[in-house]
Tab-separated table of C-alpha atoms in Angstrom:
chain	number	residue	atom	x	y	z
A	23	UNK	CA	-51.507	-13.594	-101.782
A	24	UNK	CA	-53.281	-10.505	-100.608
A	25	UNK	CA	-56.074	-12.378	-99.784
A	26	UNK	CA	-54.334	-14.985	-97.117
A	27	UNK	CA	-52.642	-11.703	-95.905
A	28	UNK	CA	-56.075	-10.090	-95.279
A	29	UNK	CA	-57.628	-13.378	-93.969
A	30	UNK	CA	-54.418	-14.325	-91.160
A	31	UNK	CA	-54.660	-10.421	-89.843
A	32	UNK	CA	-58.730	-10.972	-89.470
A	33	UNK	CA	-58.216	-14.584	-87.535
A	34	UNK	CA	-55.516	-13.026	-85.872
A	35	UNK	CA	-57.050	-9.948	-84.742
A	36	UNK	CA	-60.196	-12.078	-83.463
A	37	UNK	CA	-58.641	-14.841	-81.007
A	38	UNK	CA	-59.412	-15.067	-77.349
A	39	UNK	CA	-56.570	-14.416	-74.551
A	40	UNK	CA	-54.957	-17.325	-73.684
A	41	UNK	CA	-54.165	-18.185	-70.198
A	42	UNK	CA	-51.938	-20.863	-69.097
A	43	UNK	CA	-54.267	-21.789	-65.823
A	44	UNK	CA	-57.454	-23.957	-66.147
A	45	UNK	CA	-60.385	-22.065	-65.588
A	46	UNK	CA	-61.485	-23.719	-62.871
A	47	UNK	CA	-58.350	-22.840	-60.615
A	48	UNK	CA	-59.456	-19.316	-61.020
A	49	UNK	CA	-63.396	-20.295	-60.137
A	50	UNK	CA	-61.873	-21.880	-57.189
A	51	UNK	CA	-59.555	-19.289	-56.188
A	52	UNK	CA	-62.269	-16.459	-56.709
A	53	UNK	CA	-65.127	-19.013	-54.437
A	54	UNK	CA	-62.614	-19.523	-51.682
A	55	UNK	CA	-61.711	-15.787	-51.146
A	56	UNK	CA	-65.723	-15.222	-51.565
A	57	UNK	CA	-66.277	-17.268	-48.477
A	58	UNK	CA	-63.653	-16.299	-46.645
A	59	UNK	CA	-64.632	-13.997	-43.852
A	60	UNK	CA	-61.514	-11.602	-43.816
A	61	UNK	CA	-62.306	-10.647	-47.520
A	62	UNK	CA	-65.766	-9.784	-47.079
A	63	UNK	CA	-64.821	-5.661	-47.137
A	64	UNK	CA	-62.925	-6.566	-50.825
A	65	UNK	CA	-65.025	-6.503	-53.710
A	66	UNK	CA	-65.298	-9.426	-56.534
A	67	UNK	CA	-63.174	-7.240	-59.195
A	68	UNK	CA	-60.152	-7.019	-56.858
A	69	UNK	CA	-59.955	-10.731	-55.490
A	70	UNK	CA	-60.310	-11.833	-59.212
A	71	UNK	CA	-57.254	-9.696	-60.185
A	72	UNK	CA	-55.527	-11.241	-56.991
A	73	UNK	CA	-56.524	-14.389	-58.300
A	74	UNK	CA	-55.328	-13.823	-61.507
A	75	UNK	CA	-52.027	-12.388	-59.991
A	76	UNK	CA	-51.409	-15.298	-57.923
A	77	UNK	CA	-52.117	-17.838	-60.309
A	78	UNK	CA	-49.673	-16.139	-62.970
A	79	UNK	CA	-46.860	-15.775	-61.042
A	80	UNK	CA	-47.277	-19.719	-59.367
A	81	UNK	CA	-48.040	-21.142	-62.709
A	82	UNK	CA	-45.984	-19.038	-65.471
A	83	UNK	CA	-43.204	-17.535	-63.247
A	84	UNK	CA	-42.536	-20.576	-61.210
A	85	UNK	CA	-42.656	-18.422	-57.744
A	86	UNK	CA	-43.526	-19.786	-54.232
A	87	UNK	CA	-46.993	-19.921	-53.446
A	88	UNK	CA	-46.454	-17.855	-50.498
A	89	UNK	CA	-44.281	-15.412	-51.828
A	90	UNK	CA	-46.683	-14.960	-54.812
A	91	UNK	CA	-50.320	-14.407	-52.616
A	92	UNK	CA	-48.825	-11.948	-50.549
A	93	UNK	CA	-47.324	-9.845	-53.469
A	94	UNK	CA	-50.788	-10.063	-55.399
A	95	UNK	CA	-52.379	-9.509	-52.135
A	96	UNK	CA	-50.101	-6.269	-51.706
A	97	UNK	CA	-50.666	-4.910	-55.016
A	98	UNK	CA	-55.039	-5.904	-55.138
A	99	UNK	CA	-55.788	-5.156	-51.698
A	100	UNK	CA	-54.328	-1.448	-50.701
């Protein structure tokens, strides 16, 4: 019993994060902020959280597109 204990904490302990957007909305997200020329002062690291942001609260949350960019936008870009 100990040893299925042991073994479900290691597999546990080892998994990925999960997120509930395809990858490739975030590539595509990230790309079209890239080329965007009002973002080119912003670095990579903050329009991927934005990305991220964005696509959390549109996907999981359920929130207006809208409403959701220019929270993210308020909280990855000041």
């Amino acid at each position: 019993m100990k040893v299925i204990l042991v073994i479900s904490i290691i597999i546990f302990s080892y998994s990925s994060t999960a997120y509930s957007y395809p990858e490739s909305q975030m590539n595509d997200c990230v790309s079209s902020a890239l080329s965007n020329p009002a973002t080119e002062s912003i670095s990579k690291i903050a329009i991927t959280n934005y990305c991220d942001c964005a696509l959390k609260a549109i996907i999981d949350e359920k929130k207006d597109i809208r409403e959701s960019g220019y929270e993210c936008a308020q909280k990855n870009f000041n």
